[in-house]
mmCIF file of C-alpha atoms (C1' of nucleotides) in Angstrom:
data_model
loop_
_atom_site.group_PDB
_atom_site.id
_atom_site.type_symbol
_atom_site.label_atom_id
_atom_site.label_comp_id
_atom_site.label_asym_id
_atom_site.label_seq_id
_atom_site.Cartn_x
_atom_site.Cartn_y
_atom_site.Cartn_z
ATOM 1 C CA MET A 8 -24.639 4.404 6.432
ATOM 2 C CA ILE A 9 -21.868 6.872 5.533
ATOM 3 C CA LYS A 10 -22.714 8.467 1.596
ATOM 4 C CA ASP A 11 -20.322 8.074 -1.028
ATOM 5 C CA PHE A 12 -19.012 5.577 -0.527
ATOM 6 C CA GLU A 13 -19.789 4.770 -3.864
ATOM 7 C CA CYS A 14 -16.263 3.896 -6.478
ATOM 8 C CA VAL A 15 -16.203 0.899 -8.579
ATOM 9 C CA GLN A 16 -14.797 -1.241 -6.192
ATOM 10 C CA GLU A 17 -17.566 -0.699 -3.684
ATOM 11 C CA SER A 18 -19.994 -1.989 -6.395
ATOM 12 C CA TYR A 19 -17.746 -4.843 -6.632
ATOM 13 C CA ALA A 20 -17.465 -5.897 -3.648
ATOM 14 C CA ARG A 21 -20.985 -5.721 -2.910
ATOM 15 C CA ASP A 22 -21.853 -7.952 -6.006
ATOM 16 C CA LEU A 23 -19.114 -11.292 -4.525
ATOM 17 C CA LEU A 24 -20.633 -10.479 -0.582
ATOM 18 C CA ARG A 25 -23.689 -10.955 -2.143
ATOM 19 C CA GLU A 26 -22.786 -13.778 -4.170
ATOM 20 C CA LYS A 27 -20.917 -16.011 -1.242
ATOM 21 C CA GLY A 28 -24.560 -14.798 0.995
ATOM 22 C CA LEU A 29 -21.512 -12.585 2.568
ATOM 23 C CA LYS A 30 -23.299 -8.704 3.790
ATOM 24 C CA SER A 31 -22.524 -5.013 3.259
ATOM 25 C CA THR A 32 -21.912 -3.992 6.840
ATOM 26 C CA THR A 33 -20.465 -0.439 6.887
ATOM 27 C CA GLN A 34 -16.956 -1.337 7.948
ATOM 28 C CA ARG A 35 -16.751 -4.154 5.268
ATOM 29 C CA LEU A 36 -17.407 -0.841 2.278
ATOM 30 C CA ALA A 37 -15.881 2.267 4.907
ATOM 31 C CA VAL A 38 -12.327 -0.258 4.749
ATOM 32 C CA ILE A 39 -12.869 0.297 0.604
ATOM 33 C CA HIS A 40 -13.010 3.523 0.460
ATOM 34 C CA VAL A 41 -10.616 3.919 2.727
ATOM 35 C CA LEU A 42 -8.155 2.229 0.557
ATOM 36 C CA HIS A 43 -10.018 4.099 -2.676
ATOM 37 C CA THR A 44 -8.916 7.835 -0.790
ATOM 38 C CA SER A 45 -4.952 6.781 -0.459
ATOM 39 C CA GLY A 46 -4.190 5.560 -3.761
ATOM 40 C CA LYS A 47 -1.806 3.356 -1.709
ATOM 41 C CA SER A 48 -1.226 -0.081 -0.419
ATOM 42 C CA LEU A 49 -2.074 0.802 3.146
ATOM 43 C CA SER A 50 -0.928 -1.413 6.648
ATOM 44 C CA VAL A 51 -3.863 -3.287 8.783
ATOM 45 C CA GLY A 52 -2.868 0.118 11.438
ATOM 46 C CA GLU A 53 -3.378 2.664 8.956
ATOM 47 C CA ILE A 54 -6.288 0.947 7.131
ATOM 48 C CA HIS A 55 -7.634 0.844 11.103
ATOM 49 C CA ASP A 56 -6.753 4.059 11.710
ATOM 50 C CA GLY A 57 -8.684 5.423 7.861
ATOM 51 C CA VAL A 58 -12.295 3.181 9.450
ATOM 52 C CA LYS A 59 -11.984 4.934 12.778
ATOM 53 C CA LYS A 60 -11.824 8.039 12.053
ATOM 54 C CA LEU A 61 -14.539 7.615 9.024
ATOM 55 C CA LEU A 62 -16.958 5.290 12.101
ATOM 56 C CA GLY A 63 -15.226 7.180 14.752
ATOM 57 C CA VAL A 64 -15.376 3.500 16.565
ATOM 58 C CA ALA A 65 -13.818 -0.157 14.800
ATOM 59 C CA GLY A 66 -12.627 -2.813 16.230
ATOM 60 C CA LEU A 67 -9.274 -4.292 14.756
ATOM 61 C CA ALA A 68 -10.984 -7.549 15.504
ATOM 62 C CA THR A 69 -13.162 -6.961 12.514
ATOM 63 C CA ILE A 70 -10.413 -5.056 10.216
ATOM 64 C CA TYR A 71 -8.486 -7.793 10.962
ATOM 65 C CA ARG A 72 -11.623 -10.601 9.315
ATOM 66 C CA THR A 73 -12.741 -7.722 6.360
ATOM 67 C CA LEU A 74 -8.962 -8.653 4.455
ATOM 68 C CA ASP A 75 -9.408 -12.176 5.497
ATOM 69 C CA ILE A 76 -13.067 -11.872 3.559
ATOM 70 C CA PHE A 77 -11.851 -9.306 0.413
ATOM 71 C CA GLU A 78 -8.251 -11.478 0.310
ATOM 72 C CA ASP A 79 -10.605 -15.019 -0.355
ATOM 73 C CA LEU A 80 -12.713 -12.378 -3.419
ATOM 74 C CA GLY A 81 -9.835 -11.918 -4.831
ATOM 75 C CA ILE A 82 -11.033 -7.333 -4.155
ATOM 76 C CA VAL A 83 -7.558 -6.859 -2.066
ATOM 77 C CA LYS A 84 -4.543 -8.632 -2.563
ATOM 78 C CA ARG A 85 -1.332 -9.039 0.795
ATOM 79 C CA LEU A 86 1.696 -6.983 -0.442
ATOM 80 C CA HIS A 87 5.170 -7.789 1.067
ATOM 81 C CA PHE A 88 6.938 -4.993 1.193
ATOM 82 C CA PRO A 89 11.802 -5.096 1.265
ATOM 83 C CA ASP A 90 12.033 -4.584 5.280
ATOM 84 C CA GLY A 91 10.046 -7.589 6.108
ATOM 85 C CA GLY A 92 6.237 -5.128 6.391
ATOM 86 C CA HIS A 93 3.268 -6.047 4.809
ATOM 87 C CA GLY A 94 -0.044 -4.274 3.286
ATOM 88 C CA TYR A 95 -3.252 -4.751 1.780
ATOM 89 C CA ALA A 96 -4.371 -2.862 -1.963
ATOM 90 C CA PHE A 97 -6.755 -3.421 -4.243
ATOM 91 C CA SER A 98 -6.689 -6.161 -6.309
ATOM 92 C CA ARG A 99 -8.248 -6.228 -10.031
ATOM 93 C CA GLY A 100 -8.655 -9.658 -8.607
ATOM 94 C CA ARG A 101 -7.281 -12.831 -7.219
ATOM 95 C CA HIS A 102 -3.800 -13.292 -10.174
ATOM 96 C CA PHE A 103 -3.291 -9.772 -11.234
ATOM 97 C CA HIS A 104 0.148 -8.811 -9.867
ATOM 98 C CA HIS A 105 1.177 -5.412 -8.987
ATOM 99 C CA MET A 106 4.373 -2.662 -8.981
ATOM 100 C CA VAL A 107 4.956 -1.038 -5.591
ATOM 101 C CA CYS A 108 6.410 1.744 -5.191
ATOM 102 C CA VAL A 109 9.389 1.251 -2.018
ATOM 103 C CA ASP A 110 8.965 4.877 -0.901
ATOM 104 C CA CYS A 111 4.854 6.120 -1.068
ATOM 105 C CA ARG A 112 4.320 2.124 -1.607
ATOM 106 C CA GLY A 113 1.902 2.942 -4.128
ATOM 107 C CA VAL A 114 0.732 0.521 -5.895
ATOM 108 C CA PHE A 115 0.047 -0.018 -9.510
ATOM 109 C CA ASP A 116 -1.098 -2.515 -12.270
ATOM 110 C CA PHE A 117 1.398 -4.777 -13.864
ATOM 111 C CA PRO A 118 -0.463 -6.511 -17.044
ATOM 112 C CA GLU A 119 1.818 -8.599 -18.711
ATOM 113 C CA CYS A 120 1.910 -11.814 -16.715
ATOM 114 C CA PRO A 121 5.149 -12.990 -17.579
ATOM 115 C CA VAL A 122 4.684 -16.125 -16.050
ATOM 116 C CA GLU A 123 2.420 -16.916 -18.175
ATOM 117 C CA TRP A 124 4.237 -15.996 -21.170
ATOM 118 C CA LEU A 125 7.149 -18.651 -19.576
ATOM 119 C CA ASP A 126 7.322 -22.481 -20.423
ATOM 120 C CA TYR A 127 7.765 -24.425 -17.684
ATOM 121 C CA ALA A 128 10.751 -26.625 -19.076
ATOM 122 C CA SER A 129 12.354 -26.302 -16.120
ATOM 123 C CA ALA A 130 10.247 -27.439 -13.900
ATOM 124 C CA GLU A 131 8.995 -29.907 -14.933
ATOM 125 C CA LYS A 132 12.448 -31.769 -14.791
ATOM 126 C CA GLN A 133 12.769 -31.101 -11.689
ATOM 127 C CA GLY A 134 9.054 -32.704 -10.933
ATOM 128 C CA PHE A 135 7.149 -30.199 -10.094
ATOM 129 C CA ARG A 136 4.480 -29.505 -11.490
ATOM 130 C CA VAL A 137 3.232 -24.774 -11.103
ATOM 131 C CA LYS A 138 -0.717 -23.518 -10.355
ATOM 132 C CA ASP A 139 -0.414 -20.508 -9.213
ATOM 133 C CA HIS A 140 2.451 -17.844 -8.909
ATOM 134 C CA PHE A 141 3.360 -14.287 -6.938
ATOM 135 C CA ILE A 142 5.151 -11.564 -8.315
ATOM 136 C CA GLN A 143 5.765 -8.245 -7.625
ATOM 137 C CA LEU A 144 7.461 -5.843 -8.893
ATOM 138 C CA PHE A 145 9.592 -2.810 -7.308
ATOM 139 C CA GLY A 146 10.519 0.319 -7.458
ATOM 140 C CA GLN A 147 9.953 4.008 -7.926
ATOM 141 C CA CYS A 148 6.857 6.020 -8.941
ATOM 142 C CA ASP A 149 6.839 9.181 -11.263
ATOM 143 C CA LYS A 150 6.390 11.350 -8.087
ATOM 144 C CA CYS A 151 8.955 10.347 -5.578
ATOM 145 C CA ALA A 152 10.954 10.170 -8.220
ATOM 146 C CA GLU A 153 10.767 14.008 -8.957
ATOM 147 C CA VAL A 154 11.615 14.603 -5.380
ATOM 148 C CA ALA A 155 14.427 12.210 -4.593
ATOM 149 C CA MET B 1008 31.718 -27.300 17.477
ATOM 150 C CA ILE B 1009 29.791 -29.887 15.879
ATOM 151 C CA LYS B 1010 31.428 -31.671 13.210
ATOM 152 C CA ASP B 1011 29.953 -32.706 10.057
ATOM 153 C CA PHE B 1012 28.524 -29.451 9.286
ATOM 154 C CA GLU B 1013 30.205 -29.558 5.592
ATOM 155 C CA CYS B 1014 27.711 -28.717 2.575
ATOM 156 C CA VAL B 1015 28.165 -25.492 -0.158
ATOM 157 C CA GLN B 1016 26.094 -22.758 2.139
ATOM 158 C CA GLU B 1017 27.820 -23.582 5.099
ATOM 159 C CA SER B 1018 31.314 -22.643 2.842
ATOM 160 C CA TYR B 1019 29.176 -19.125 0.867
ATOM 161 C CA ALA B 1020 27.782 -18.501 4.542
ATOM 162 C CA ARG B 1021 31.333 -18.925 6.202
ATOM 163 C CA ASP B 1022 33.248 -16.530 3.483
ATOM 164 C CA LEU B 1023 30.421 -14.326 3.523
ATOM 165 C CA LEU B 1024 30.860 -13.967 6.980
ATOM 166 C CA ARG B 1025 33.607 -12.935 7.138
ATOM 167 C CA GLU B 1026 33.989 -10.906 4.138
ATOM 168 C CA LYS B 1027 31.495 -8.237 6.291
ATOM 169 C CA GLY B 1028 32.974 -8.928 9.669
ATOM 170 C CA LEU B 1029 30.751 -10.947 10.683
ATOM 171 C CA LYS B 1030 31.241 -14.329 12.416
ATOM 172 C CA SER B 1031 30.746 -17.312 12.263
ATOM 173 C CA THR B 1032 29.285 -18.717 15.068
ATOM 174 C CA THR B 1033 27.923 -22.113 16.466
ATOM 175 C CA GLN B 1034 24.419 -20.745 16.314
ATOM 176 C CA ARG B 1035 24.692 -19.718 12.399
ATOM 177 C CA LEU B 1036 26.177 -21.892 10.931
ATOM 178 C CA ALA B 1037 24.126 -24.291 12.921
ATOM 179 C CA VAL B 1038 21.119 -23.322 10.696
ATOM 180 C CA ILE B 1039 22.583 -23.613 7.805
ATOM 181 C CA HIS B 1040 22.837 -27.376 8.609
ATOM 182 C CA VAL B 1041 19.488 -27.069 10.080
ATOM 183 C CA LEU B 1042 18.415 -25.942 6.316
ATOM 184 C CA HIS B 1043 20.134 -27.456 5.059
ATOM 185 C CA THR B 1044 19.512 -31.392 5.898
ATOM 186 C CA SER B 1045 15.647 -30.296 6.532
ATOM 187 C CA GLY B 1046 15.796 -29.520 1.874
ATOM 188 C CA LYS B 1047 12.558 -27.162 2.337
ATOM 189 C CA SER B 1048 11.884 -23.827 3.769
ATOM 190 C CA LEU B 1049 11.150 -24.314 7.715
ATOM 191 C CA SER B 1050 9.645 -21.682 9.785
ATOM 192 C CA VAL B 1051 11.501 -18.968 12.524
ATOM 193 C CA GLY B 1052 10.072 -21.934 15.504
ATOM 194 C CA GLU B 1053 10.705 -25.322 13.613
ATOM 195 C CA ILE B 1054 14.747 -23.554 13.092
ATOM 196 C CA HIS B 1055 14.862 -22.889 16.569
ATOM 197 C CA ASP B 1056 13.100 -26.032 17.820
ATOM 198 C CA GLY B 1057 15.872 -27.516 14.584
ATOM 199 C CA VAL B 1058 19.346 -26.131 16.404
ATOM 200 C CA LYS B 1059 18.011 -26.796 19.897
ATOM 201 C CA LYS B 1060 18.272 -30.202 19.168
ATOM 202 C CA LEU B 1061 21.320 -29.960 17.678
ATOM 203 C CA LEU B 1062 22.674 -27.915 20.103
ATOM 204 C CA GLY B 1063 21.320 -28.752 23.440
ATOM 205 C CA VAL B 1064 19.754 -24.610 24.440
ATOM 206 C CA ALA B 1065 19.147 -21.426 21.644
ATOM 207 C CA GLY B 1066 18.088 -18.376 21.909
ATOM 208 C CA LEU B 1067 14.840 -17.479 19.969
ATOM 209 C CA ALA B 1068 16.285 -13.959 19.989
ATOM 210 C CA THR B 1069 19.007 -15.247 17.833
ATOM 211 C CA ILE B 1070 17.800 -16.686 15.281
ATOM 212 C CA TYR B 1071 16.007 -14.122 14.449
ATOM 213 C CA ARG B 1072 18.864 -12.109 14.519
ATOM 214 C CA THR B 1073 20.903 -14.503 11.685
ATOM 215 C CA LEU B 1074 18.070 -15.177 10.056
ATOM 216 C CA ASP B 1075 17.755 -11.786 9.223
ATOM 217 C CA ILE B 1076 21.448 -11.432 8.730
ATOM 218 C CA PHE B 1077 21.368 -14.487 6.002
ATOM 219 C CA GLU B 1078 19.363 -12.873 3.838
ATOM 220 C CA ASP B 1079 21.131 -9.911 4.142
ATOM 221 C CA LEU B 1080 23.747 -11.884 2.238
ATOM 222 C CA GLY B 1081 21.224 -13.110 0.361
ATOM 223 C CA ILE B 1082 21.922 -16.644 1.686
ATOM 224 C CA VAL B 1083 18.928 -17.315 2.718
ATOM 225 C CA LYS B 1084 15.341 -16.190 1.355
ATOM 226 C CA ARG B 1085 11.945 -15.389 3.047
ATOM 227 C CA LEU B 1086 9.291 -17.367 1.336
ATOM 228 C CA HIS B 1087 5.230 -16.034 1.768
ATOM 229 C CA PHE B 1088 2.933 -19.805 1.573
ATOM 230 C CA PRO B 1089 -0.795 -18.575 0.655
ATOM 231 C CA ASP B 1090 -2.067 -19.785 3.323
ATOM 232 C CA GLY B 1091 -0.439 -15.936 4.622
ATOM 233 C CA GLY B 1092 2.193 -18.405 6.833
ATOM 234 C CA HIS B 1093 6.331 -17.724 5.720
ATOM 235 C CA GLY B 1094 9.431 -19.377 5.899
ATOM 236 C CA TYR B 1095 13.024 -19.600 5.292
ATOM 237 C CA ALA B 1096 14.386 -21.564 2.525
ATOM 238 C CA PHE B 1097 17.712 -21.364 0.875
ATOM 239 C CA SER B 1098 18.890 -19.159 -1.560
ATOM 240 C CA ARG B 1099 21.319 -18.615 -4.543
ATOM 241 C CA GLY B 1100 21.184 -15.654 -4.371
ATOM 242 C CA ARG B 1101 19.017 -12.003 -3.542
ATOM 243 C CA HIS B 1102 18.155 -12.730 -6.963
ATOM 244 C CA PHE B 1103 16.658 -16.389 -7.445
ATOM 245 C CA HIS B 1104 13.469 -17.474 -8.199
ATOM 246 C CA HIS B 1105 11.201 -20.640 -6.464
ATOM 247 C CA MET B 1106 8.989 -22.889 -6.439
ATOM 248 C CA VAL B 1107 7.468 -23.710 -3.359
ATOM 249 C CA CYS B 1108 5.431 -27.338 -2.810
ATOM 250 C CA VAL B 1109 2.511 -26.056 -1.226
ATOM 251 C CA ASP B 1110 1.955 -29.458 0.956
ATOM 252 C CA CYS B 1111 5.700 -30.063 1.267
ATOM 253 C CA ARG B 1112 7.065 -26.913 1.693
ATOM 254 C CA GLY B 1113 9.876 -28.496 -0.602
ATOM 255 C CA VAL B 1114 11.824 -25.505 -2.160
ATOM 256 C CA PHE B 1115 13.421 -25.621 -5.698
ATOM 257 C CA ASP B 1116 14.896 -23.578 -8.073
ATOM 258 C CA PHE B 1117 13.783 -21.760 -10.432
ATOM 259 C CA PRO B 1118 16.499 -20.685 -12.690
ATOM 260 C CA GLU B 1119 14.385 -18.544 -15.943
ATOM 261 C CA CYS B 1120 14.013 -15.212 -14.596
ATOM 262 C CA PRO B 1121 10.585 -14.034 -16.952
ATOM 263 C CA VAL B 1122 10.781 -10.739 -15.440
ATOM 264 C CA GLU B 1123 14.410 -10.318 -17.523
ATOM 265 C CA TRP B 1124 12.564 -10.631 -20.378
ATOM 266 C CA LEU B 1125 10.523 -8.812 -20.414
ATOM 267 C CA ASP B 1126 10.024 -4.482 -21.454
ATOM 268 C CA TYR B 1127 8.826 -2.883 -18.789
ATOM 269 C CA ALA B 1128 7.278 -0.318 -21.372
ATOM 270 C CA SER B 1129 3.891 -0.979 -19.173
ATOM 271 C CA ALA B 1130 5.245 0.178 -16.607
ATOM 272 C CA GLU B 1131 7.303 3.244 -17.852
ATOM 273 C CA LYS B 1132 3.819 4.785 -19.550
ATOM 274 C CA GLN B 1133 2.435 4.651 -16.344
ATOM 275 C CA GLY B 1134 5.735 6.777 -14.592
ATOM 276 C CA PHE B 1135 6.590 3.854 -13.112
ATOM 277 C CA ARG B 1136 10.372 2.761 -12.962
ATOM 278 C CA VAL B 1137 11.331 -0.958 -12.706
ATOM 279 C CA LYS B 1138 14.215 -1.545 -9.847
ATOM 280 C CA ASP B 1139 13.721 -5.409 -8.656
ATOM 281 C CA HIS B 1140 10.741 -8.121 -7.821
ATOM 282 C CA PHE B 1141 9.449 -11.134 -5.929
ATOM 283 C CA ILE B 1142 8.754 -14.539 -7.703
ATOM 284 C CA GLN B 1143 7.804 -17.133 -5.938
ATOM 285 C CA LEU B 1144 5.941 -20.334 -7.358
ATOM 286 C CA PHE B 1145 3.783 -22.509 -6.513
ATOM 287 C CA GLY B 1146 2.858 -26.059 -6.987
ATOM 288 C CA GLN B 1147 3.519 -29.801 -6.457
ATOM 289 C CA CYS B 1148 5.938 -31.560 -5.968
ATOM 290 C CA ASP B 1149 6.658 -35.304 -7.504
ATOM 291 C CA LYS B 1150 6.470 -36.781 -4.035
ATOM 292 C CA CYS B 1151 2.874 -35.239 -3.022
ATOM 293 C CA ALA B 1152 2.275 -35.749 -6.990
ATOM 294 C CA GLU B 1153 2.205 -39.531 -5.769
ATOM 295 C CA VAL B 1154 0.887 -39.595 -2.172
ATOM 296 C CA ALA B 1155 -1.629 -37.674 -3.600
ATOM 297 C "C1'" DG C 492 42.105 -8.409 24.147
ATOM 298 C "C1'" DT C 493 37.869 -6.993 21.625
ATOM 299 C "C1'" DA C 494 34.528 -6.784 19.392
ATOM 300 C "C1'" DA C 495 30.521 -9.164 17.886
ATOM 301 C "C1'" DC C 496 27.705 -12.936 19.939
ATOM 302 C "C1'" DT C 497 24.041 -15.713 22.148
ATOM 303 C "C1'" DG C 498 20.808 -16.836 25.750
ATOM 304 C "C1'" DC C 499 17.633 -14.676 28.709
ATOM 305 C "C1'" DA C 500 13.421 -12.619 30.401
ATOM 306 C "C1'" DA C 501 10.829 -9.113 30.016
ATOM 307 C "C1'" DA C 502 8.473 -5.293 26.256
ATOM 308 C "C1'" DA C 503 5.974 -4.815 22.133
ATOM 309 C "C1'" DA C 504 3.755 -6.042 18.921
ATOM 310 C "C1'" DA C 505 0.876 -8.897 15.631
ATOM 311 C "C1'" DT C 506 -2.655 -11.269 15.428
ATOM 312 C "C1'" DT C 507 -6.713 -14.791 16.832
ATOM 313 C "C1'" DT C 508 -10.861 -15.981 20.238
ATOM 314 C "C1'" DG C 509 -15.204 -16.159 23.073
ATOM 315 C "C1'" DC C 510 -19.067 -13.790 24.097
ATOM 316 C "C1'" DA C 511 -22.916 -10.260 24.570
ATOM 317 C "C1'" DC C 512 -24.750 -7.111 20.884
ATOM 318 C "C1'" DA C 513 -26.520 -5.817 16.686
ATOM 319 C "C1'" DC C 514 -27.676 -4.712 12.232
ATOM 320 C "C1'" DT C 515 -28.259 -6.602 7.140
ATOM 321 C "C1'" DG C 516 -31.603 -8.872 3.369
ATOM 322 C "C1'" DC D 922 -36.814 -12.438 12.505
ATOM 323 C "C1'" DA D 923 -32.568 -15.476 11.563
ATOM 324 C "C1'" DG D 924 -27.760 -15.568 10.739
ATOM 325 C "C1'" DT D 925 -24.116 -12.371 10.173
ATOM 326 C "C1'" DG D 926 -21.462 -9.152 11.634
ATOM 327 C "C1'" DT D 927 -19.627 -5.979 14.998
ATOM 328 C "C1'" DG D 928 -17.041 -4.049 19.654
ATOM 329 C "C1'" DC D 929 -14.156 -4.732 23.478
ATOM 330 C "C1'" DA D 930 -11.461 -7.493 25.822
ATOM 331 C "C1'" DA D 931 -8.799 -11.053 26.875
ATOM 332 C "C1'" DA D 932 -5.884 -14.213 25.058
ATOM 333 C "C1'" DT D 933 -1.904 -16.569 22.074
ATOM 334 C "C1'" DT D 934 1.609 -15.574 18.786
ATOM 335 C "C1'" DT D 935 4.927 -13.560 17.140
ATOM 336 C "C1'" DT D 936 9.308 -10.469 17.277
ATOM 337 C "C1'" DT D 937 12.082 -7.076 19.264
ATOM 338 C "C1'" DT D 938 15.266 -5.236 22.679
ATOM 339 C "C1'" DG D 939 18.379 -4.521 26.478
ATOM 340 C "C1'" DC D 940 22.365 -6.592 29.016
ATOM 341 C "C1'" DA D 941 25.379 -9.331 31.205
ATOM 342 C "C1'" DG D 942 28.602 -12.426 30.394
ATOM 343 C "C1'" DT D 943 30.663 -15.836 25.976
ATOM 344 C "C1'" DT D 944 33.546 -16.757 22.573
ATOM 345 C "C1'" DA D 945 35.606 -16.022 17.382
ATOM 346 C "C1'" DC D 946 39.047 -13.808 15.623
#
DNA sequence: GTAACTGCAAAAAATTTGCACACTG
DNA sequence: CAGTGTGCAAATTTTTTGCAGTTAC
């Protein structure tokens, strides 16, 4: 087992996994470590590479399975990019929204949820009951703005 | 050329295509027809099947290319579903938001844009300039609510 | 006419599955 | 030690590409 993994997300993940009777394996913690040190959203391939660098070997299938679990647990969120691609990033929970820098794919919390402020009058007028939503903001972060 | 294609989206698409120097081919109009008659979001495969039924033959590659173009033009929007899948539906423009019924994948307009009501104070506090956003609401439509 | 398009078949990319072995709790 | 999880390789699924032959304008 590799030391130096400690971060908020790790202990949180350990707890959630334990609650569900799932195991905190080296590979799962490595995925967390990779996401943590990158500080941005990563593609499946990038996560796979990071875990391989950390552990020597890692099956791509394990990465997929791990990300599925983490997404269910709300630790991680699948983000969609304007170019059609997608990636994964930490999330503070299933119902948090994120801002993504289109240049570096860095991820920032977006604390407000504008949808909650909204009454669903127009939705109900169409006979639609809103149960959940997905929001993602695109833009440019500080650092990428400087470079440009 | 197949008759009976006429719908708002068709003439709109024809105009946009012409503006860009692109051609209103039978296949492109067929994609519009299929989306129009379905009245909901469809997977690439479903669109392909629909076009094949209409034209006899249709290359899958053409469907992909057509959807890419239509998405660029803002006629069509790629929607993401909670199960990880995705599909395409008509959009009134690049910046419209939609509600998707998780049962039938029907798509409804969501006229308000809650994000526009929002000041980006918290975003700017983090040094982030918001430039665009993606919103999708999930829920249940009238008909699916009755059945359930 | 001629550029833009198409279908096809092959290639590439992305994701899933089955299974024998390994590790966590 | 029991059941969960892993790596691997193969299977599947999804998307892209190159090209010779069409078609819209």
